[in-house]
Amino acid sequence: MGLIKNARHPFYEHCHSALNEIRQQGRYRTFTPLARLAERFPLYEEEVAAVPEGREVVVWSTNDYLGMGVVPEVQEAAIAAIREHGAGAGGTRNIAGTSPLHTQLEAELASLHGKEAGLLFVSGYVSNQASLQTILTSMPGWICFSDRMNHASMIAGIKGARGSQTVIFEHNDLADLEAKLAEAPAEAPKLIAFESVYSMDGDMADIAGICALARKYNAITYLDEVHAVGLYGEEGGGVSQRDGVADQVDIIEGTLAKGFGVHGGYITASAEIVDFLRSTASGFIFTTALPPAVVGAALTSVRKVRAEGWRREKMFERVNTFRQRLRAAGIPFTMTPSHIVPVPIGDAETCKRISRRLLTEYGQYATPINYPTVAKGTERLRLTPGPFHTDEMMDEMVRALSVLLREEGVIPGRSAAERQTEKAA
């Protein structure tokens, strides 16, 4: 009884059906093999079957916003750490996995954000998931007020906090947040989770306004600065540093993989909060520590970014120059207060096709952003010009977009078929 010989488990059929549905919706994702050329960034080498040695393409969608991952001193720091400490950490942080580099980097990050302490995690995703889940299960009755557009890692941590209550407030809507805070029991422990820069739309939170509400309703604040650290503020401490309100935020979370160009996540906060998470967060305790090479490279990168403000200035100059060129060419883009330049497409299949044609026909790579990363009907190309994108690169990308967006019907213009008809006539 209970045995069915030679039966195929129903999960296989579920995978088959789900993948077919994803394909039919035009949002099936494939990887594009691209090898970054460290000495020629933002040029990458694409693997092309017809070209054994590959071909060079310009990448416009990297999250290494400042190009720190290819800075020679950062690379040398990684090599030096491997030679001194080996390729791996050798254990969890509690079991032989804490090197002097780990403690130095945590102190550097705490200093960057004006906090008492910092704690490293293996990724930005894990730092959000582990920290929020641990906090929201620490005491009975927690209520988490979460911005509707929060990142998947924050949502995972909040959903994983069994026993806590989640209240979603409308995106960047302080009036809605206050109304929902006011409805909550005054004695309940409350946490407001939000981001500074929302990476897909490029908009920003009113950090000071949210902190004021947190004080009024006795809530603690958890701020994700992942897409802001390195880029904003006098030393790259993020939007909270730029706005002079970092001291008002209880917990600041960030990454070492974007503005700092390496890998890993972290939180900074009071010594007590950091020590509590260090002692209780399973996502920290039960995983091998970041490799010394990664930590050594990140430490050098953070120090350079703090000291060298020209990198931030150059990035924003390039972003503004690119926007001017798009505007002059009549190419639609979403004007944001951040460094992110979304080009709206509005259809998943068209978005993928334009991205593919940019790469195959013009040697330009821009990632198509489709559901579930963004809502259906809001598909877009997400462009992030950096310090090393030249005027010539921008001109080439603008010309390519001008042709493709018209041919694909995203903006008015003669289609390829219409032009071919004109030539034949």
Coordinates of C-alpha atoms in Angstrom, one line a residue:
M1 CA 0.0 0.0 0.0
G2 CA 1.2 3.5 -0.7
L3 CA 3.7 2.4 -3.4
I4 CA 3.3 3.4 -7.0
K5 CA 6.0 1.7 -9.1
N6 CA 7.7 3.7 -11.9
A7 CA 5.5 6.8 -11.3
R8 CA 7.0 10.1 -12.1
H9 CA 6.8 12.6 -9.2
P10 CA 4.2 15.4 -9.9
F11 CA 6.9 18.0 -9.2
Y12 CA 8.5 17.2 -12.6
E13 CA 5.2 18.0 -14.3
H14 CA 4.8 21.2 -12.3
C15 CA 8.3 22.4 -13.4
H16 CA 7.4 21.6 -17.0
S17 CA 4.1 23.5 -16.9
A18 CA 5.5 26.5 -14.9
L19 CA 8.4 26.9 -17.4
N20 CA 6.1 26.7 -20.3
E21 CA 3.9 29.4 -18.8
I22 CA 6.9 31.6 -18.2
R23 CA 8.0 31.2 -21.8
Q24 CA 4.5 32.0 -23.1
Q25 CA 4.5 35.2 -21.0
G26 CA 7.7 36.3 -22.7
R27 CA 9.6 36.4 -19.4
Y28 CA 11.8 33.3 -19.6
R29 CA 15.3 34.3 -18.7
T30 CA 18.6 33.1 -20.2
F31 CA 22.1 33.9 -19.1
T32 CA 24.3 35.9 -21.4
P33 CA 27.9 34.7 -21.1
L34 CA 30.1 37.9 -20.7
A35 CA 33.7 38.0 -19.5
R36 CA 34.6 41.3 -17.9
L37 CA 37.8 42.8 -19.3
A38 CA 39.4 44.3 -16.2
E39 CA 41.8 46.6 -18.0
R40 CA 39.1 47.8 -20.5
F41 CA 35.9 48.0 -18.3
P42 CA 33.1 48.6 -19.2
L43 CA 34.0 46.4 -22.2
Y44 CA 33.3 42.7 -21.8
E45 CA 34.0 39.8 -24.1
E46 CA 30.9 37.9 -25.3
E47 CA 31.2 34.2 -26.1
V48 CA 30.1 33.8 -29.8
A49 CA 30.1 30.5 -31.5
A50 CA 31.1 32.0 -34.9
V51 CA 34.0 33.9 -33.3
P52 CA 36.3 31.6 -31.3
E53 CA 38.0 34.5 -29.5
G54 CA 34.7 36.2 -28.7
R55 CA 33.8 39.8 -29.4
E56 CA 33.9 42.9 -27.3
V57 CA 30.6 44.5 -26.1
V58 CA 29.8 47.6 -24.1
V59 CA 27.9 46.7 -20.9
W60 CA 25.3 49.3 -19.6
S61 CA 23.7 47.3 -16.9
T62 CA 26.5 46.5 -14.4
N63 CA 25.8 47.1 -10.7
D64 CA 29.5 47.8 -10.2
Y65 CA 28.5 51.4 -10.4
L66 CA 32.0 52.9 -9.9
G67 CA 34.0 50.2 -11.5
M68 CA 35.8 49.4 -8.2
G69 CA 36.0 45.7 -9.0
V70 CA 38.7 46.4 -11.6
V71 CA 40.7 49.0 -9.7
P72 CA 44.3 47.6 -9.5
E73 CA 44.7 48.3 -5.8
V74 CA 41.5 46.4 -5.1
Q75 CA 42.7 43.4 -7.1
E76 CA 46.1 43.5 -5.5
A77 CA 44.5 43.5 -2.1
A78 CA 42.6 40.3 -3.0
I79 CA 45.7 38.6 -4.2
A80 CA 47.7 39.6 -1.1
A81 CA 45.0 38.2 1.2
I82 CA 45.0 34.9 -0.7
R83 CA 48.7 34.6 -0.3
E84 CA 48.6 35.4 3.4
H85 CA 45.4 33.7 4.5
G86 CA 44.5 31.2 1.7
A87 CA 41.6 31.0 -0.7
G88 CA 38.8 30.4 1.8
A89 CA 37.9 31.5 5.3
G90 CA 38.3 28.0 6.7
G91 CA 35.1 28.1 8.8
T92 CA 32.2 30.1 10.1
R93 CA 32.9 33.3 11.9
N94 CA 32.6 31.3 15.2
I95 CA 34.8 28.4 14.1
A96 CA 38.2 29.7 12.8
G97 CA 36.6 32.0 10.2
T98 CA 37.3 35.4 11.6
S99 CA 40.5 37.0 10.3
P100 CA 41.9 40.4 11.2
L101 CA 40.5 41.5 7.8
H102 CA 37.0 40.7 8.9
T103 CA 37.1 42.8 12.0
Q104 CA 38.9 45.7 10.2
L105 CA 36.2 45.8 7.5
E106 CA 33.4 45.7 10.1
A107 CA 35.0 48.6 11.9
E108 CA 35.4 50.5 8.6
L109 CA 31.8 50.1 7.7
A110 CA 30.6 51.1 11.1
S111 CA 32.7 54.3 10.8
L112 CA 31.4 54.9 7.3
H113 CA 27.8 55.0 8.6
G114 CA 28.5 56.6 12.0
K115 CA 27.5 53.6 13.9
E116 CA 29.0 51.7 16.9
A117 CA 29.4 48.4 15.1
G118 CA 29.1 46.5 11.9
L119 CA 28.5 42.8 10.9
L120 CA 29.4 41.1 7.7
F121 CA 27.1 38.6 5.9
V122 CA 27.8 36.4 2.9
S123 CA 25.6 38.6 0.6
G124 CA 23.3 41.6 0.7
Y125 CA 20.3 39.2 0.3
V126 CA 21.3 37.2 3.4
S127 CA 22.0 40.3 5.5
N128 CA 18.4 41.5 4.9
Q129 CA 16.8 38.1 5.2
A130 CA 18.7 37.0 8.3
S131 CA 18.5 40.4 10.1
L132 CA 14.9 41.1 9.6
Q133 CA 13.7 37.6 10.3
T134 CA 15.8 37.5 13.5
I135 CA 14.6 40.9 14.8
L136 CA 10.9 40.2 14.0
T137 CA 11.0 36.9 15.9
S138 CA 12.9 38.2 18.9
M139 CA 9.8 39.4 20.9
P140 CA 6.1 38.7 20.7
G141 CA 3.8 41.1 19.0
W142 CA 6.2 42.7 16.4
I143 CA 4.6 44.7 13.6
C144 CA 6.7 45.4 10.5
F145 CA 5.7 48.3 8.3
S146 CA 7.1 47.5 4.9
D147 CA 7.3 49.7 1.8
R148 CA 5.3 48.1 -1.0
M149 CA 8.4 48.2 -3.3
N150 CA 10.9 46.6 -0.9
H151 CA 13.4 44.2 -2.3
A152 CA 12.7 40.5 -2.4
S153 CA 15.4 39.8 0.3
M154 CA 13.6 42.1 2.7
I155 CA 10.3 40.5 1.9
A156 CA 11.8 37.0 2.5
G157 CA 13.0 38.1 5.9
I158 CA 9.7 39.6 6.9
K159 CA 7.7 36.7 5.6
G160 CA 10.0 34.3 7.4
A161 CA 9.3 35.9 10.8
R162 CA 6.6 33.7 12.1
G163 CA 4.3 35.3 14.7
S164 CA 5.0 38.8 13.6
Q165 CA 2.5 41.0 11.7
T166 CA 3.2 42.7 8.4
V167 CA 1.6 46.0 7.3
I168 CA 2.4 47.1 3.8
F169 CA 2.3 50.9 3.2
E170 CA 2.1 52.4 -0.2
H171 CA 5.4 53.2 -1.9
N172 CA 7.1 56.3 -0.4
D173 CA 3.8 57.4 0.9
L174 CA 4.4 59.0 4.4
A175 CA 0.7 59.8 4.8
D176 CA -0.3 56.2 4.3
L177 CA 2.5 55.0 6.6
E178 CA 1.4 57.4 9.4
A179 CA -2.2 56.3 9.1
K180 CA -1.2 52.7 9.5
L181 CA 1.2 53.5 12.4
A182 CA -1.6 55.4 14.1
E183 CA -3.9 52.4 13.8
A184 CA -1.4 50.0 15.4
P185 CA -1.5 49.3 19.2
A186 CA 0.7 51.8 20.9
E187 CA 2.4 49.2 23.0
A188 CA 3.3 46.8 20.1
P189 CA 7.0 46.7 19.1
K190 CA 7.2 48.3 15.6
L191 CA 9.8 48.3 12.8
I192 CA 9.7 50.3 9.6
A193 CA 11.6 48.6 6.7
F194 CA 12.4 50.7 3.6
E195 CA 15.1 51.4 1.0
S196 CA 16.9 54.6 0.2
V197 CA 17.3 54.1 -3.6
Y198 CA 14.8 51.7 -5.2
S199 CA 16.9 50.1 -7.9
M200 CA 14.3 49.5 -10.7
D201 CA 12.5 52.9 -10.7
G202 CA 15.5 54.9 -9.4
D203 CA 13.4 56.9 -6.9
M204 CA 14.3 57.7 -3.3
A205 CA 12.7 57.5 0.1
D206 CA 12.2 60.5 2.4
I207 CA 14.5 59.1 5.1
A208 CA 14.1 62.1 7.5
G209 CA 10.3 62.0 7.2
I210 CA 10.2 58.2 7.9
C211 CA 12.6 58.7 10.9
A212 CA 10.3 61.5 12.3
L213 CA 7.3 59.1 12.1
A214 CA 9.4 56.4 13.8
R215 CA 10.1 58.7 16.7
K216 CA 6.5 59.8 16.9
Y217 CA 5.2 56.2 17.0
N218 CA 8.1 54.6 18.9
A219 CA 9.3 52.4 16.0
I220 CA 12.8 51.4 15.0
T221 CA 14.0 52.0 11.4
Y222 CA 15.7 49.5 9.1
L223 CA 17.1 51.1 6.0
D224 CA 18.5 49.2 3.0
E225 CA 21.2 51.4 1.3
V226 CA 22.3 48.7 -1.1
H227 CA 22.0 50.9 -4.2
A228 CA 23.3 54.0 -2.5
V229 CA 26.5 53.0 -0.6
G230 CA 29.6 54.3 -2.3
L231 CA 27.6 56.6 -4.5
Y232 CA 26.0 59.2 -2.2
G233 CA 27.2 61.3 0.7
E234 CA 30.6 62.9 1.3
E235 CA 32.3 59.6 1.9
G236 CA 29.9 57.3 0.1
G237 CA 27.8 56.5 3.2
G238 CA 24.6 56.5 1.2
V239 CA 21.6 58.8 1.0
S240 CA 21.3 58.9 4.8
Q241 CA 24.8 60.4 4.9
R242 CA 24.1 62.8 2.1
D243 CA 20.9 64.0 3.9
G244 CA 22.6 64.2 7.3
V245 CA 20.2 61.7 8.9
A246 CA 22.3 58.5 9.3
D247 CA 22.3 59.0 13.1
Q248 CA 18.5 58.9 13.1
V249 CA 18.4 55.5 11.5
D250 CA 18.6 52.5 13.8
I251 CA 19.9 49.9 11.4
I252 CA 21.6 50.6 8.1
E253 CA 22.1 47.6 5.7
G254 CA 24.4 47.7 2.7
T255 CA 26.3 45.6 0.2
L256 CA 29.9 45.4 -0.9
A257 CA 28.9 44.1 -4.3
K258 CA 27.7 47.3 -6.0
G259 CA 29.2 50.7 -5.2
F260 CA 32.2 48.9 -3.7
G261 CA 32.5 46.4 -6.6
V262 CA 33.3 43.3 -4.6
H263 CA 31.0 40.9 -2.7
G264 CA 29.1 40.5 0.6
G265 CA 26.5 42.2 2.7
Y266 CA 26.5 43.9 6.1
I267 CA 24.5 45.8 8.7
T268 CA 25.6 48.6 10.9
A269 CA 23.9 49.7 14.1
S270 CA 24.4 50.1 17.9
A271 CA 26.8 47.7 19.5
E272 CA 23.9 45.9 21.3
I273 CA 21.9 45.3 18.2
V274 CA 24.9 44.1 16.2
D275 CA 25.9 41.8 19.1
F276 CA 22.4 40.4 19.3
L277 CA 22.3 39.6 15.6
R278 CA 25.8 38.1 15.7
S279 CA 24.7 35.9 18.5
T280 CA 21.3 34.8 17.2
A281 CA 20.9 35.2 13.4
S282 CA 21.1 31.7 11.9
G283 CA 21.9 33.2 8.5
F284 CA 25.1 34.5 10.1
I285 CA 26.0 31.8 12.5
F286 CA 25.6 28.7 10.3
T287 CA 27.5 29.7 7.1
T288 CA 31.1 29.9 6.2
A289 CA 32.6 33.4 6.5
L290 CA 33.5 35.5 3.5
P291 CA 36.8 34.5 2.0
P292 CA 39.8 36.7 3.0
A293 CA 40.4 37.7 -0.6
V294 CA 36.9 39.1 -0.8
V295 CA 37.2 40.9 2.5
G296 CA 40.7 42.3 1.8
A297 CA 39.5 43.6 -1.6
A298 CA 36.4 45.1 0.0
L299 CA 38.3 46.8 2.7
T300 CA 40.6 48.5 0.2
S301 CA 37.7 49.5 -1.9
V302 CA 35.7 51.0 0.9
R303 CA 38.7 53.0 2.0
K304 CA 39.4 54.3 -1.5
V305 CA 35.8 55.2 -2.1
R306 CA 35.6 57.1 1.2
A307 CA 38.8 59.1 0.3
E308 CA 38.3 59.6 -3.5
G309 CA 35.1 61.6 -4.1
W310 CA 36.0 62.1 -7.8
R311 CA 34.6 58.7 -8.5
R312 CA 31.1 59.7 -7.4
E313 CA 31.4 63.1 -9.2
K314 CA 32.5 61.4 -12.4
M315 CA 29.6 58.9 -12.3
F316 CA 27.0 61.6 -11.9
E317 CA 28.6 63.7 -14.7
R318 CA 28.3 60.6 -17.0
V319 CA 24.7 59.9 -16.0
N320 CA 23.7 63.5 -16.7
T321 CA 25.6 63.5 -20.0
F322 CA 23.9 60.3 -21.1
R323 CA 20.5 61.7 -20.2
Q324 CA 21.2 64.8 -22.3
R325 CA 22.0 62.6 -25.3
L326 CA 18.9 60.5 -24.9
R327 CA 16.8 63.6 -24.6
A328 CA 18.3 65.2 -27.7
A329 CA 17.7 62.0 -29.7
G330 CA 14.0 61.8 -28.6
I331 CA 14.5 58.6 -26.7
P332 CA 12.1 58.2 -23.8
F333 CA 13.6 57.6 -20.3
T334 CA 12.3 58.0 -16.8
M335 CA 13.9 61.0 -15.1
T336 CA 14.9 59.9 -11.6
P337 CA 16.7 61.6 -8.7
S338 CA 19.3 58.8 -8.7
H339 CA 21.9 57.4 -11.0
I340 CA 19.6 54.8 -12.6
V341 CA 18.3 55.5 -16.1
P342 CA 15.2 53.3 -17.0
V343 CA 14.1 53.2 -20.6
P344 CA 10.4 52.2 -20.6
I345 CA 9.4 49.5 -23.1
G346 CA 6.1 48.2 -21.6
D347 CA 6.0 44.7 -23.0
A348 CA 8.0 41.6 -21.9
E349 CA 8.7 40.1 -25.3
T350 CA 9.5 43.4 -26.9
C351 CA 11.9 44.3 -24.1
K352 CA 13.7 41.0 -24.4
R353 CA 13.9 41.3 -28.2
I354 CA 15.3 44.9 -28.1
S355 CA 17.9 43.8 -25.5
R356 CA 18.9 40.8 -27.8
R357 CA 19.1 43.0 -30.8
L358 CA 21.2 45.6 -29.0
L359 CA 23.7 42.9 -28.3
T360 CA 23.7 40.9 -31.5
E361 CA 23.4 43.9 -34.0
Y362 CA 25.2 46.7 -32.1
G363 CA 27.5 45.1 -29.4
Q364 CA 25.6 46.9 -26.6
Y365 CA 24.4 45.0 -23.6
A366 CA 21.4 46.3 -21.6
T367 CA 19.5 43.9 -19.3
P368 CA 15.7 43.6 -20.0
I369 CA 13.8 44.0 -16.7
N370 CA 10.6 42.0 -16.7
Y371 CA 8.0 40.6 -14.3
P372 CA 8.4 39.6 -11.4
T373 CA 11.2 42.1 -10.9
V374 CA 8.8 44.8 -12.1
A375 CA 5.0 44.9 -12.6
K376 CA 3.6 43.6 -15.9
G377 CA 3.3 46.4 -18.4
T378 CA 6.2 48.4 -16.9
E379 CA 9.0 46.4 -18.5
R380 CA 12.1 48.4 -19.2
L381 CA 15.8 48.5 -20.0
R382 CA 17.7 49.5 -16.9
L383 CA 20.8 51.5 -17.8
T384 CA 23.6 52.6 -15.3
P385 CA 26.2 54.8 -17.0
G386 CA 29.4 54.8 -15.0
P387 CA 32.7 56.7 -14.8
F388 CA 34.3 54.8 -17.7
H389 CA 31.5 55.1 -20.3
T390 CA 33.0 57.4 -22.9
D391 CA 31.2 60.0 -25.1
E392 CA 31.8 57.6 -28.0
M393 CA 30.2 54.7 -26.2
M394 CA 27.2 56.9 -25.4
D395 CA 26.8 58.0 -29.0
E396 CA 26.8 54.4 -30.2
M397 CA 24.2 53.4 -27.6
V398 CA 22.0 56.3 -28.5
R399 CA 22.1 55.6 -32.2
A400 CA 21.3 51.9 -31.6
L401 CA 18.4 52.8 -29.3
S402 CA 17.1 55.3 -31.8
V403 CA 16.9 52.7 -34.5
L404 CA 15.6 49.8 -32.5
L405 CA 12.9 51.6 -30.5
R406 CA 11.4 52.9 -33.7
E407 CA 11.6 49.6 -35.5
E408 CA 10.0 47.8 -32.5
G409 CA 7.2 50.5 -32.3
V410 CA 8.2 51.8 -28.9
I411 CA 8.5 55.3 -30.2
P412 CA 7.0 56.7 -33.5
G413 CA 9.1 56.3 -36.6
R414 CA 9.4 54.3 -39.8
S415 CA 9.7 50.6 -39.3
A416 CA 12.3 48.4 -41.0
A417 CA 9.6 47.1 -43.3
E418 CA 8.5 50.5 -44.3
R419 CA 12.1 51.6 -45.1
Q420 CA 12.6 48.5 -47.2
T421 CA 9.4 49.3 -49.1
E422 CA 10.7 52.8 -49.8
K423 CA 14.0 51.4 -51.0
A424 CA 12.3 49.0 -53.4
A425 CA 10.2 51.8 -54.8

